Short mmCIF file of C-alpha atoms and ligand atoms in Angstrom, two decimals:
data_model
loop_
_atom_site.label_atom_id
_atom_site.label_comp_id
_atom_site.label_asym_id
_atom_site.label_seq_id
_atom_site.Cartn_x
_atom_site.Cartn_y
_atom_site.Cartn_z
CA MET A 1 17.80 10.97 104.93
CA THR A 2 17.23 14.10 107.32
CA ILE A 3 18.49 17.62 106.63
CA THR A 4 18.89 20.23 109.18
CA LEU A 5 18.90 24.07 108.41
CA LYS A 6 21.04 26.45 109.60
CA ARG A 7 19.25 28.96 112.21
CA GLY A 8 17.22 31.47 110.21
CA LYS A 9 17.23 29.61 106.87
CA GLU A 10 13.71 28.25 107.28
CA GLU A 11 12.17 31.53 106.78
CA SER A 12 11.92 31.14 103.01
CA LEU A 13 10.32 27.43 103.46
CA ARG A 14 8.10 29.18 105.99
CA ARG A 15 6.70 31.25 102.82
CA PHE A 16 6.50 28.25 100.68
CA HIS A 17 9.25 28.92 98.64
CA PRO A 18 9.80 25.38 97.24
CA TRP A 19 13.78 25.19 96.88
CA ILE A 20 16.17 24.71 99.45
CA PHE A 21 19.81 25.80 98.79
CA SER A 22 22.79 23.98 99.67
CA GLY A 23 24.39 26.90 101.55
CA ALA A 24 21.14 26.89 103.88
CA ILE A 25 22.00 23.49 105.26
CA HIS A 26 23.54 23.04 108.62
CA HIS A 27 23.91 19.02 108.47
CA ILE A 28 22.73 15.78 106.74
CA GLU A 29 22.00 12.66 108.23
CA GLY A 30 21.59 9.35 106.31
CA GLN A 31 22.90 8.23 102.89
CA GLN A 32 23.15 11.33 100.33
CA GLU A 33 21.83 9.70 97.16
CA GLU A 34 20.70 12.17 94.36
CA GLY A 35 17.03 11.78 94.24
CA ALA A 36 16.43 10.26 97.65
CA LEU A 37 13.35 11.80 99.62
CA ALA A 38 14.63 14.15 102.45
CA ARG A 39 13.13 15.57 105.62
CA VAL A 40 14.01 18.78 106.44
CA LEU A 41 14.04 20.24 109.96
CA SER A 42 14.60 23.50 111.30
CA ALA A 43 17.57 24.29 113.75
CA ASP A 44 15.36 23.63 116.73
CA GLY A 45 14.24 20.30 114.79
CA ASP A 46 10.75 21.39 113.83
CA TYR A 47 9.65 19.74 110.67
CA LEU A 48 9.52 22.12 107.74
CA ALA A 49 9.27 19.98 104.45
CA THR A 50 10.02 17.00 102.45
CA GLY A 51 11.48 17.11 99.00
CA HIS A 52 13.76 15.17 96.58
CA TRP A 53 17.65 15.74 97.22
CA GLN A 54 19.88 16.54 94.44
CA ILE A 55 23.45 17.60 93.90
CA GLY A 56 24.13 21.13 92.80
CA SER A 57 23.18 24.83 94.53
CA ILE A 58 19.64 23.81 94.68
CA ALA A 59 19.69 21.08 97.27
CA VAL A 60 16.18 20.12 97.83
CA ARG A 61 13.03 20.47 95.96
CA VAL A 62 9.99 20.40 98.11
CA LEU A 63 7.02 18.30 97.36
CA THR A 64 4.96 18.55 100.70
CA PHE A 65 5.12 21.47 103.60
CA ASP A 66 2.87 18.74 105.38
CA ASP A 67 4.54 15.92 107.19
CA GLU A 68 3.01 13.23 104.78
CA PRO A 69 4.35 9.87 103.33
CA ILE A 70 5.46 10.43 99.59
CA ASP A 71 3.19 7.30 98.16
CA ILE A 72 0.85 6.47 95.44
CA ALA A 73 -1.87 8.24 97.15
CA PHE A 74 0.11 11.57 97.39
CA TRP A 75 0.82 11.45 93.54
CA GLN A 76 -2.71 10.85 93.16
CA ARG A 77 -3.91 13.45 95.20
CA ARG A 78 -1.69 15.96 93.58
CA LEU A 79 -2.54 14.83 89.97
CA ALA A 80 -6.16 15.04 90.85
CA ALA A 81 -5.69 18.55 92.30
CA ALA A 82 -3.81 19.67 89.00
CA LEU A 83 -6.60 17.91 86.95
CA GLU A 84 -9.29 20.08 89.04
CA VAL A 85 -7.57 23.46 87.95
CA ARG A 86 -7.58 22.46 84.27
CA LYS A 87 -11.16 21.73 84.50
CA ALA A 88 -11.89 25.14 86.04
CA ILE A 89 -9.91 26.56 83.49
CA GLY A 90 -12.00 24.86 80.64
CA VAL A 91 -9.13 23.16 79.08
CA ALA A 92 -9.86 19.67 80.20
CA ASP A 93 -13.15 17.72 79.85
CA ASN A 94 -13.53 19.84 77.09
CA PRO A 95 -14.94 18.19 73.63
CA HIS A 96 -13.00 20.95 71.56
CA ASN A 97 -9.80 20.69 73.61
CA SER A 98 -7.75 17.66 73.97
CA THR A 99 -4.38 19.27 74.45
CA TYR A 100 -3.29 20.83 77.76
CA ARG A 101 -0.56 21.00 80.29
CA LEU A 102 -1.57 18.72 83.15
CA VAL A 103 1.37 19.55 85.39
CA HIS A 104 3.51 22.82 85.44
CA GLY A 105 6.24 21.61 88.04
CA GLU A 106 6.45 24.38 90.77
CA GLY A 107 2.96 25.93 89.53
CA ASP A 108 1.33 22.59 90.69
CA HIS A 109 3.44 21.76 93.82
CA LEU A 110 5.36 18.98 91.91
CA PRO A 111 8.97 20.79 91.25
CA GLY A 112 10.91 18.86 88.40
CA LEU A 113 7.58 17.35 86.67
CA VAL A 114 5.93 18.14 83.90
CA ILE A 115 2.79 16.48 82.18
CA ASP A 116 1.35 17.40 78.94
CA VAL A 117 -2.00 15.69 77.85
CA TYR A 118 -2.74 15.16 73.96
CA GLY A 119 -5.95 13.10 73.52
CA GLN A 120 -5.34 9.68 74.74
CA THR A 121 -1.68 9.93 75.57
CA ALA A 122 0.00 12.04 78.27
CA VAL A 123 3.63 12.72 77.95
CA VAL A 124 5.60 12.77 81.20
CA GLN A 125 8.79 14.87 81.43
CA ALA A 126 11.32 14.68 84.45
CA HIS A 127 13.61 17.69 85.28
CA SER A 128 15.11 15.89 88.32
CA VAL A 129 16.48 12.84 89.37
CA GLY A 130 13.94 12.68 92.02
CA MET A 131 11.18 12.52 89.81
CA HIS A 132 12.82 10.32 87.49
CA CYS A 133 12.94 7.45 90.38
CA CYS A 134 9.16 8.24 90.95
CA ARG A 135 8.16 7.64 87.52
CA GLN A 136 6.51 4.21 87.77
CA GLN A 137 4.16 5.85 90.59
CA ILE A 138 3.37 8.81 88.83
CA ALA A 139 2.40 6.73 85.82
CA GLU A 140 0.02 4.61 88.17
CA ALA A 141 -1.47 7.56 90.11
CA LEU A 142 -1.82 9.34 86.48
CA GLN A 143 -3.80 6.38 84.95
CA ARG A 144 -6.14 6.23 88.28
CA VAL A 145 -6.78 10.26 88.00
CA MET A 146 -7.25 10.37 84.16
CA SER A 147 -8.96 7.03 83.45
CA PRO A 148 -10.92 6.66 81.03
CA THR A 149 -9.42 9.45 79.12
CA VAL A 150 -5.65 8.60 79.04
CA HIS A 151 -4.71 5.22 77.70
CA HIS A 152 -1.22 5.93 76.68
CA ILE A 153 1.84 7.43 78.94
CA TYR A 154 5.23 8.46 77.34
CA TYR A 155 8.24 9.05 79.30
CA LYS A 156 10.48 11.67 77.70
CA SER A 157 13.26 12.63 79.74
CA GLU A 158 16.31 11.86 78.17
CA THR A 159 17.43 15.62 77.31
CA THR A 160 15.72 17.14 80.70
CA LEU A 161 17.49 15.16 83.24
CA PRO A 162 20.75 16.11 84.74
CA PHE A 163 23.64 14.50 82.17
CA LYS A 164 25.58 14.20 85.24
CA ALA A 165 23.44 11.95 87.11
CA ASP A 166 24.11 9.24 84.64
CA LEU A 167 20.82 7.40 84.72
CA GLY A 168 20.91 5.70 81.44
CA GLN A 169 17.38 6.74 81.02
CA GLU A 170 15.53 5.93 77.75
CA ASN A 171 12.52 7.63 76.40
CA GLY A 172 9.80 5.25 75.93
CA PHE A 173 6.03 4.32 76.91
CA LEU A 174 5.50 3.27 80.64
CA VAL A 175 1.53 2.51 79.78
CA GLY A 176 0.42 1.57 76.27
CA GLY A 177 1.87 2.68 73.11
CA ASP A 178 1.00 2.73 69.58
CA ALA A 179 -1.26 5.94 70.06
CA ASP A 180 -3.05 8.14 67.75
CA ASP A 181 -0.94 11.00 67.26
CA VAL A 182 -3.35 13.43 66.56
CA ALA A 183 -4.74 15.68 69.41
CA VAL A 184 -6.97 18.97 69.20
CA GLU A 185 -6.52 22.36 70.37
CA ASN A 186 -9.69 24.96 70.38
CA GLY A 187 -11.11 22.51 67.61
CA LEU A 188 -8.00 22.77 65.36
CA LYS A 189 -6.21 19.29 64.83
CA PHE A 190 -2.66 18.52 65.26
CA HIS A 191 -0.29 15.68 65.07
CA ILE A 192 2.15 15.77 67.86
CA ASP A 193 5.14 13.94 67.50
CA TRP A 194 6.34 12.96 71.10
CA LEU A 195 8.78 10.58 70.04
CA ARG A 196 11.21 12.90 68.25
CA GLY A 197 9.56 16.50 68.79
CA GLN A 198 10.80 19.32 70.73
CA LYS A 199 9.85 19.79 74.39
CA THR A 200 7.11 17.11 74.93
CA GLY A 201 6.12 17.33 71.19
CA PHE A 202 4.19 20.43 71.10
CA PHE A 203 4.39 24.10 72.36
CA VAL A 204 1.09 24.07 74.45
CA ASP A 205 1.97 27.22 76.06
CA GLN A 206 0.66 29.33 72.91
CA ARG A 207 -2.63 28.24 72.99
CA ASP A 208 -4.27 31.54 73.97
CA ASN A 209 -1.90 33.43 72.27
CA ARG A 210 -2.87 31.68 69.19
CA SER A 211 -6.57 32.45 69.67
CA LEU A 212 -5.74 36.16 69.84
CA LEU A 213 -3.92 35.87 66.84
CA GLU A 214 -6.78 34.05 64.96
CA ALA A 215 -8.74 37.25 66.01
CA TYR A 216 -6.47 39.50 64.20
CA SER A 217 -5.92 37.51 60.98
CA ARG A 218 -8.83 38.19 58.55
CA GLY A 219 -7.57 39.43 55.06
CA ARG A 220 -4.08 39.84 56.12
CA ASP A 221 -0.69 38.56 54.79
CA VAL A 222 0.82 36.50 57.76
CA LEU A 223 4.32 35.49 58.44
CA ASN A 224 4.89 32.94 61.06
CA MET A 225 8.31 32.93 62.10
CA PHE A 226 10.06 29.93 64.14
CA CYS A 227 6.69 28.08 63.45
CA TYR A 228 7.48 24.65 64.34
CA THR A 229 4.67 22.57 64.13
CA GLY A 230 2.72 25.54 62.84
CA GLY A 231 0.38 26.30 65.61
CA PHE A 232 0.01 29.87 64.73
CA SER A 233 -0.10 29.30 60.94
CA VAL A 234 -3.33 27.00 61.29
CA TYR A 235 -5.06 29.25 63.49
CA ALA A 236 -4.32 32.41 60.89
CA MET A 237 -5.92 30.07 58.36
CA ARG A 238 -8.97 29.45 60.51
CA GLY A 239 -8.89 33.36 61.01
CA GLY A 240 -9.21 34.38 57.26
CA ALA A 241 -6.00 35.13 56.32
CA ARG A 242 -5.18 35.96 52.61
CA LYS A 243 -2.04 34.03 52.94
CA VAL A 244 0.06 32.26 55.49
CA HIS A 245 3.87 31.82 55.39
CA SER A 246 5.62 29.60 57.85
CA VAL A 247 9.14 29.94 58.15
CA ASP A 248 11.64 27.31 60.29
CA SER A 249 15.24 26.65 60.01
CA SER A 250 14.54 23.02 60.40
CA ALA A 251 13.21 20.81 57.42
CA LYS A 252 11.48 18.62 59.91
CA ALA A 253 9.62 21.44 61.27
CA VAL A 254 8.57 22.55 57.87
CA ASP A 255 7.01 18.98 57.11
CA LEU A 256 5.17 19.11 60.59
CA VAL A 257 3.60 22.32 59.86
CA ASN A 258 2.76 21.12 56.15
CA ALA A 259 1.00 17.95 57.64
CA ASN A 260 -1.10 20.21 60.09
CA ILE A 261 -2.26 22.50 57.40
CA GLU A 262 -3.25 19.62 55.34
CA LEU A 263 -5.03 17.98 58.55
CA ASN A 264 -7.28 20.88 58.90
CA PHE A 265 -7.18 22.60 55.36
CA PRO A 266 -6.41 20.29 53.00
CA GLY A 267 -5.70 21.47 49.69
CA ASP A 268 -5.88 25.21 50.29
CA THR A 269 -3.28 26.99 48.68
CA ARG A 270 -2.80 30.02 51.08
CA HIS A 271 -0.26 28.60 53.15
CA GLN A 272 3.43 28.14 51.92
CA ALA A 273 6.28 27.00 54.29
CA PHE A 274 10.06 27.84 53.81
CA ALA A 275 12.95 25.71 55.75
CA GLU A 276 15.12 29.01 56.31
CA ASP A 277 16.96 30.93 58.82
CA ALA A 278 14.80 33.28 60.00
CA PHE A 279 17.27 36.30 60.03
CA ARG A 280 18.15 35.83 56.48
CA PHE A 281 14.36 35.28 55.77
CA LEU A 282 13.58 38.76 56.85
CA GLN A 283 16.82 40.28 55.85
CA GLN A 284 15.83 39.13 51.91
CA MET A 285 11.97 39.90 52.14
CA ASP A 286 10.38 42.48 50.33
CA ASP A 287 9.32 45.41 52.37
CA GLY A 288 5.59 45.56 53.22
CA ALA A 289 5.08 41.86 52.03
CA TYR A 290 3.43 41.08 55.31
CA ASP A 291 1.05 43.09 57.81
CA LEU A 292 0.74 40.49 60.67
CA ILE A 293 4.26 39.01 61.82
CA ILE A 294 4.61 36.39 64.44
CA LEU A 295 8.15 36.17 66.32
CA ASP A 296 8.38 33.31 68.53
CA PRO A 297 12.05 32.34 68.95
CA PRO A 298 13.48 29.85 70.81
CA ALA A 299 14.92 30.63 74.21
CA PHE A 300 17.63 33.19 73.48
CA ALA A 301 18.74 33.00 76.99
CA LYS A 302 19.22 29.60 79.06
CA HIS A 303 21.12 31.08 81.87
CA LYS A 304 21.69 34.57 83.46
CA ASP A 305 24.90 34.78 81.90
CA ALA A 306 23.76 34.67 78.38
CA LEU A 307 21.39 37.56 79.32
CA ARG A 308 23.19 40.69 77.40
CA ASN A 309 23.53 38.81 74.08
CA ALA A 310 19.84 37.50 74.35
CA LEU A 311 18.71 41.05 74.86
CA LYS A 312 20.85 42.09 71.70
CA GLY A 313 19.27 39.12 69.95
CA TYR A 314 15.61 40.23 70.56
CA THR A 315 16.69 43.63 69.62
CA ARG A 316 18.07 42.62 66.28
CA LEU A 317 15.43 39.87 65.34
CA ASN A 318 12.51 42.83 66.40
CA LEU A 319 14.34 45.65 64.31
CA ARG A 320 14.15 43.39 61.17
CA ALA A 321 10.27 43.00 61.77
CA PHE A 322 9.95 46.55 62.43
CA GLU A 323 11.76 47.46 59.41
CA LYS A 324 9.95 45.15 56.99
CA ILE A 325 6.27 45.25 58.25
CA ARG A 326 3.63 47.04 56.10
CA PRO A 327 2.02 50.03 57.68
CA GLY A 328 -0.81 49.36 59.60
CA GLY A 329 0.69 46.11 60.56
CA ILE A 330 0.57 44.07 63.47
CA LEU A 331 3.54 42.22 65.10
CA PHE A 332 3.25 39.18 67.75
CA THR A 333 6.60 39.15 69.46
CA PHE A 334 7.59 36.67 72.05
CA SER A 335 10.27 35.50 74.57
CA CYS A 336 10.25 32.22 76.49
CA SER A 337 13.58 32.86 77.83
CA GLN A 338 12.92 32.69 81.89
CA ALA A 339 16.33 34.36 82.41
CA VAL A 340 14.62 37.59 80.83
CA ASN A 341 11.90 39.29 82.75
CA LYS A 342 9.12 41.19 81.39
CA ASP A 343 10.57 44.79 81.35
CA GLN A 344 13.81 43.76 80.10
CA PHE A 345 12.04 41.91 76.94
CA ARG A 346 9.87 45.06 76.76
CA MET A 347 13.23 47.43 76.70
CA ALA A 348 14.54 45.18 73.98
CA VAL A 349 11.76 45.54 71.72
CA PHE A 350 11.60 49.05 72.44
CA THR A 351 15.24 49.58 71.30
CA ALA A 352 14.32 47.77 68.32
CA ALA A 353 11.04 49.99 67.59
CA ALA A 354 13.19 53.04 68.22
CA GLN A 355 16.19 52.24 66.05
CA SER A 356 13.47 51.59 63.27
CA GLY A 357 11.89 55.04 63.64
CA ARG A 358 8.41 53.46 63.31
CA ARG A 359 5.75 54.57 65.42
CA VAL A 360 4.66 51.69 67.48
CA ARG A 361 1.76 51.17 70.05
CA ILE A 362 1.37 48.02 72.47
CA LEU A 363 -1.97 46.56 71.93
CA HIS A 364 -1.46 43.54 74.39
CA GLN A 365 0.69 42.39 76.71
CA LEU A 366 0.85 38.63 76.61
CA HIS A 367 2.00 35.65 79.01
CA GLN A 368 1.84 32.11 79.59
CA PRO A 369 -1.72 30.59 79.90
CA ALA A 370 -3.44 29.28 83.12
CA ASP A 371 -2.47 25.76 82.67
CA HIS A 372 0.85 27.00 83.34
CA PRO A 373 0.29 28.43 86.37
CA ILE A 374 2.92 30.54 88.40
CA ASN A 375 3.22 29.64 92.17
CA ILE A 376 3.17 32.93 93.71
CA TYR A 377 5.96 32.05 96.14
CA HIS A 378 7.83 30.99 93.26
CA PRO A 379 7.95 33.85 90.88
CA GLU A 380 10.84 32.14 88.65
CA GLY A 381 8.21 29.84 87.22
CA GLU A 382 7.02 32.97 85.13
CA TYR A 383 8.74 32.32 81.73
CA LEU A 384 6.70 33.20 78.55
CA LYS A 385 5.85 36.77 77.60
CA GLY A 386 5.02 38.78 74.63
CA LEU A 387 3.81 41.98 73.15
CA VAL A 388 1.36 42.45 70.15
CA LEU A 389 1.90 45.76 68.50
CA PHE A 390 0.54 48.01 66.10
CA VAL A 391 2.99 49.46 63.72
CA GLU A 392 2.22 52.55 61.83
N1 LIG B 401 6.12 28.98 67.56
C1 LIG B 401 6.12 27.41 67.68
C2 LIG B 401 7.47 27.22 68.61
C3 LIG B 401 8.56 27.70 68.30
S1 LIG B 401 9.89 27.16 68.97
C4 LIG B 401 5.09 26.95 68.24
O1 LIG B 401 3.97 27.78 68.28
O2 LIG B 401 4.97 25.92 68.28
C5 LIG B 401 11.38 27.47 68.38
C6 LIG B 401 11.65 27.18 66.63
O3 LIG B 401 12.47 27.78 65.97
C7 LIG B 401 11.97 25.86 66.35
O4 LIG B 401 11.07 24.85 65.67
C8 LIG B 401 13.60 25.78 66.08
O5 LIG B 401 13.77 25.14 64.65
C9 LIG B 401 13.29 27.23 65.11
N2 LIG B 401 14.72 27.86 64.83
C10 LIG B 401 15.58 27.95 65.64
N3 LIG B 401 16.63 28.94 65.35
C11 LIG B 401 16.05 29.07 64.27
C12 LIG B 401 16.61 30.28 63.19
N4 LIG B 401 17.65 30.73 63.36
N5 LIG B 401 15.71 30.43 61.97
C13 LIG B 401 14.63 29.98 62.08
N6 LIG B 401 14.05 28.94 63.07
C14 LIG B 401 15.01 28.62 63.99
#
């Protein structure tokens, strides 16, 4: 299909913004099938871009600004370029690390596609119908680019594709199967549950922040709130924490964190996990029980209209931690809501600090790691932010 834009609406594309909004479109020729490839032209008929057509306010997600075919060679070039960046960062081809994000959507010029690598398994997640339609070609290109490392490709898009598209999609292996579920992050081992786990099975985006936490853990009493697979807990153990308590409302998460601790520190009694609501746990725990607390909750705002409540949620949560943390304690606090920006999050934490009456200093300002790159023309790709605070 071919899309011609209204006059003047090509400006953002000339600046490489990878989305075309439906309001910018003058007219469309050819069959309008969700997920189809669209050639995008200016009002004067000049070629601008090729992308996936979709139904909604974002009408096209751009794959390329060059007039080139979207074929297996295209996918191979894009994936090879993504791998080069991961090698440059030092997360790929590293004997101490086999866990990383290979493709981060717009950040890798592949809007709607996420690929995480866990040892010999790659987990592919489509967020658009266009990427769903291309999954076999992507898997084929991925095999070529990641040979001989990756033997299994698992497709996990049941919950990420637009529900309305009604594709009847199922999760499953596109290549291989029956893979070993242990992957290595910075020398630590983790069971990855790509079949049932959240996202692609693991939160790869906290790798650098976990490393920083490790450096602060020696001799501390650590509380890892919203622990999920226990990433922060395992690093705190290696960092020499005196004790580590992991909390998650999901009993499955508690099983996962216990399994991951056992995998790295068998029989180590410094660790304990609790299946409990975070707010209740914080309310009931003794004052000063911990001097290193991690708050890494799920996204409180999935959309812009949920923003006000989300900010209140961050304030309420952080207030509890400020009220209870031991003097001289350190708080790692995060927000992964894309709708909440850095300044808004900082303001929510500031409000909590002020309400608690504690003296608080910012030691570090944290963000997503380099294998989750942000396309400079697409600032919407920035989502993870965190603060490390010293609480007197
Ligand atoms: N810190 C984790 C990722 C956290 S994901 C990591 O590094 O991998 C968010 C987790 O919060 C999920 O596991 C979810 O089960 C848990 N959760 C959601 N609401 C909760 C609540 N009210 N209390 C405790 N845990 C909660």
